[in-house]
Amino acid sequence: MARRHPVVIDLTGSDDEGPYPKREQARISTATAIPTGFNLKPATDELKLAIRSANIGRLQGSVLSLCDKIPGATQLLSQMLLVPPARAPTAPIVVNALHGNKRRLVPRWATCINCELEFDVSDNDDDTACEYHRGHIDVDWSSGTWADWDEDCHGPMDTEENQDEYPDGFKWTCCDTTKGSMYCGYDRATGEEFERDGCRVGRHQTGAEGSKKRRIY
Ligand SMILES: [Zn+2]
Ligand SMILES: [Zn+2]
């Protein structure tokens, strides 16, 4: 019987190089080859719906259990979710009981501490990617919105519902602008102006950047 070669599956759906240099990619692709005879079956519509409706904790538990049960799952997930530290200089240091705090591979995806969006730590060179405020939303007592507002009749002013319904009645404590105001930003690299949602702009941050200064316009 002819020998069948292992099948390499690209779960990223992308043709680009990915987070690893080509030589590293080739090494990982070999390591993550699905064993011959593995019954590959795309997710059914029912399973897709179940995945999208499950909460994050249940999905994390399901993925972790796959690492214990499916050959190659750990390597595949590592390829998708980890990057070499050289490509993610600001990624959080993961302290490993066995290896001290040497950084081997680090998480590729992180949540920005400023804008709270997920970002790719190996592709975080854009100085205008993160738009955010340093302060918080507070009631603007000088706003005409509250001229005839009686909390005994109308209820409390500072509620999320009121923030949505009466944005002019609230302002950011960091810049005194109304909630939802757009700022005009200036990109020093290209010389172009752009509209941004936040009085501050910079790169996304993980919180592990230490005292490095961010460029703020
Ligand atoms: Zn602000
Ligand atoms: Zn951000």
PDB file of C-alpha atoms in Angstrom, residues 67-169:
ATOM      1  CA  CYS A  67      -4.905  19.884  23.823  1.00  0.00           C
ATOM      2  CA  ASP A  68      -5.194  16.760  25.997  1.00  0.00           C
ATOM      3  CA  LYS A  69      -7.206  14.773  23.483  1.00  0.00           C
ATOM      4  CA  ILE A  70      -6.265  15.710  19.918  1.00  0.00           C
ATOM      5  CA  PRO A  71      -2.808  14.962  18.494  1.00  0.00           C
ATOM      6  CA  GLY A  72      -1.229  18.150  17.208  1.00  0.00           C
ATOM      7  CA  ALA A  73      -3.748  20.482  18.898  1.00  0.00           C
ATOM      8  CA  THR A  74      -1.165  22.012  21.227  1.00  0.00           C
ATOM      9  CA  GLN A  75       1.200  22.744  18.351  1.00  0.00           C
ATOM     10  CA  LEU A  76      -1.573  24.165  16.160  1.00  0.00           C
ATOM     11  CA  LEU A  77      -2.897  26.424  18.903  1.00  0.00           C
ATOM     12  CA  SER A  78       0.636  27.536  19.748  1.00  0.00           C
ATOM     13  CA  GLN A  79       1.110  28.521  16.116  1.00  0.00           C
ATOM     14  CA  MET A  80      -2.107  30.528  16.151  1.00  0.00           C
ATOM     15  CA  LEU A  81      -1.816  32.173  19.563  1.00  0.00           C
ATOM     16  CA  LEU A  82       1.893  32.509  20.421  1.00  0.00           C
ATOM     17  CA  VAL A  83       4.768  34.456  18.901  1.00  0.00           C
ATOM     18  CA  PRO A  84       8.501  34.536  19.578  1.00  0.00           C
ATOM     19  CA  PRO A  85       9.326  37.334  22.067  1.00  0.00           C
ATOM     20  CA  ALA A  86      11.522  39.053  19.488  1.00  0.00           C
ATOM     21  CA  ARG A  87       8.402  39.848  17.485  1.00  0.00           C
ATOM     22  CA  ALA A  88       6.478  41.087  20.512  1.00  0.00           C
ATOM     23  CA  PRO A  89       8.847  43.220  22.589  1.00  0.00           C
ATOM     24  CA  THR A  90       6.094  44.644  24.773  1.00  0.00           C
ATOM     25  CA  ALA A  91       4.188  41.427  25.425  1.00  0.00           C
ATOM     26  CA  PRO A  92       3.616  40.564  29.086  1.00  0.00           C
ATOM     27  CA  ILE A  93       6.274  38.341  30.618  1.00  0.00           C
ATOM     28  CA  VAL A  94       4.817  34.978  31.525  1.00  0.00           C
ATOM     29  CA  VAL A  95       6.505  33.634  34.629  1.00  0.00           C
ATOM     30  CA  ASN A  96       6.987  29.933  34.209  1.00  0.00           C
ATOM     31  CA  ALA A  97       7.700  27.871  37.320  1.00  0.00           C
ATOM     32  CA  LEU A  98      10.026  25.609  35.354  1.00  0.00           C
ATOM     33  CA  HIS A  99      11.878  28.211  33.360  1.00  0.00           C
ATOM     34  CA  GLY A 100      11.948  31.231  35.686  1.00  0.00           C
ATOM     35  CA  ASN A 101      10.733  34.266  33.803  1.00  0.00           C
ATOM     36  CA  LYS A 102      12.560  33.544  30.573  1.00  0.00           C
ATOM     37  CA  ARG A 103      10.357  34.539  27.707  1.00  0.00           C
ATOM     38  CA  ARG A 104      10.057  31.661  25.263  1.00  0.00           C
ATOM     39  CA  LEU A 105       6.885  32.155  23.298  1.00  0.00           C
ATOM     40  CA  VAL A 106       4.482  34.903  24.351  1.00  0.00           C
ATOM     41  CA  PRO A 107       0.750  35.429  23.737  1.00  0.00           C
ATOM     42  CA  ARG A 108       0.156  36.942  20.299  1.00  0.00           C
ATOM     43  CA  TRP A 109      -3.180  38.555  21.167  1.00  0.00           C
ATOM     44  CA  ALA A 110      -3.691  40.984  24.030  1.00  0.00           C
ATOM     45  CA  THR A 111      -6.373  43.406  25.181  1.00  0.00           C
ATOM     46  CA  CYS A 112      -5.270  47.031  25.152  1.00  0.00           C
ATOM     47  CA  ILE A 113      -5.397  48.640  28.591  1.00  0.00           C
ATOM     48  CA  ASN A 114      -6.403  51.970  27.016  1.00  0.00           C
ATOM     49  CA  CYS A 115      -9.024  51.297  24.337  1.00  0.00           C
ATOM     50  CA  GLU A 116      -9.892  47.773  25.549  1.00  0.00           C
ATOM     51  CA  LEU A 117      -9.706  46.332  22.032  1.00  0.00           C
ATOM     52  CA  GLU A 118      -7.864  43.137  21.183  1.00  0.00           C
ATOM     53  CA  PHE A 119      -4.684  43.612  19.174  1.00  0.00           C
ATOM     54  CA  ASP A 120      -1.800  41.624  17.712  1.00  0.00           C
ATOM     55  CA  VAL A 121       1.314  42.302  19.817  1.00  0.00           C
ATOM     56  CA  SER A 122       3.522  41.226  16.891  1.00  0.00           C
ATOM     57  CA  ASP A 123       1.961  43.898  14.660  1.00  0.00           C
ATOM     58  CA  ASN A 124       1.737  46.925  16.915  1.00  0.00           C
ATOM     59  CA  ASP A 125       3.823  49.570  15.173  1.00  0.00           C
ATOM     60  CA  ASP A 126       1.042  51.989  14.292  1.00  0.00           C
ATOM     61  CA  ASP A 127       1.327  55.110  16.476  1.00  0.00           C
ATOM     62  CA  THR A 128      -2.268  56.061  15.680  1.00  0.00           C
ATOM     63  CA  ALA A 129      -3.960  52.679  16.152  1.00  0.00           C
ATOM     64  CA  CYS A 130      -5.191  53.344  19.681  1.00  0.00           C
ATOM     65  CA  GLU A 131      -7.662  56.151  20.364  1.00  0.00           C
ATOM     66  CA  TYR A 132      -8.740  56.627  23.940  1.00  0.00           C
ATOM     67  CA  HIS A 133      -9.427  58.933  26.884  1.00  0.00           C
ATOM     68  CA  ARG A 134      -7.403  58.969  30.088  1.00  0.00           C
ATOM     69  CA  GLY A 135     -10.333  60.023  32.265  1.00  0.00           C
ATOM     70  CA  HIS A 136     -13.912  58.932  32.655  1.00  0.00           C
ATOM     71  CA  ILE A 137     -17.365  60.200  31.747  1.00  0.00           C
ATOM     72  CA  ASP A 138     -18.920  62.518  34.329  1.00  0.00           C
ATOM     73  CA  VAL A 139     -22.077  64.624  34.558  1.00  0.00           C
ATOM     74  CA  ASP A 140     -21.587  68.058  32.969  1.00  0.00           C
ATOM     75  CA  TRP A 141     -23.287  70.234  35.553  1.00  0.00           C
ATOM     76  CA  SER A 142     -23.121  73.263  33.271  1.00  0.00           C
ATOM     77  CA  SER A 143     -25.055  71.527  30.503  1.00  0.00           C
ATOM     78  CA  GLY A 144     -28.541  72.829  29.688  1.00  0.00           C
ATOM     79  CA  THR A 145     -29.633  69.178  29.668  1.00  0.00           C
ATOM     80  CA  TRP A 146     -30.014  69.309  33.439  1.00  0.00           C
ATOM     81  CA  ALA A 147     -31.616  72.780  33.711  1.00  0.00           C
ATOM     82  CA  ASP A 148     -35.026  71.390  34.651  1.00  0.00           C
ATOM     83  CA  TRP A 149     -33.894  67.975  35.835  1.00  0.00           C
ATOM     84  CA  ASP A 150     -35.236  67.023  39.255  1.00  0.00           C
ATOM     85  CA  GLU A 151     -33.722  63.748  40.444  1.00  0.00           C
ATOM     86  CA  ASP A 152     -36.761  63.162  42.675  1.00  0.00           C
ATOM     87  CA  CYS A 153     -38.980  63.178  39.582  1.00  0.00           C
ATOM     88  CA  HIS A 154     -36.705  62.160  36.726  1.00  0.00           C
ATOM     89  CA  GLY A 155     -34.395  59.795  38.554  1.00  0.00           C
ATOM     90  CA  PRO A 156     -30.601  59.964  38.891  1.00  0.00           C
ATOM     91  CA  MET A 157     -28.674  61.865  36.221  1.00  0.00           C
ATOM     92  CA  ASP A 158     -25.601  59.696  36.037  1.00  0.00           C
ATOM     93  CA  THR A 159     -26.869  56.510  34.449  1.00  0.00           C
ATOM     94  CA  GLU A 160     -25.765  54.603  31.358  1.00  0.00           C
ATOM     95  CA  GLU A 161     -29.203  55.133  29.846  1.00  0.00           C
ATOM     96  CA  ASN A 162     -28.884  58.914  30.266  1.00  0.00           C
ATOM     97  CA  GLN A 163     -25.373  58.846  28.826  1.00  0.00           C
ATOM     98  CA  ASP A 164     -26.792  57.251  25.695  1.00  0.00           C
ATOM     99  CA  GLU A 165     -29.910  59.420  25.530  1.00  0.00           C
ATOM    100  CA  TYR A 166     -28.384  62.766  26.554  1.00  0.00           C
ATOM    101  CA  PRO A 167     -24.715  62.681  25.516  1.00  0.00           C
ATOM    102  CA  ASP A 168     -24.554  66.497  25.715  1.00  0.00           C
ATOM    103  CA  GLY A 169     -25.147  66.216  29.450  1.00  0.00           C
TER     104      GLY A 169
END
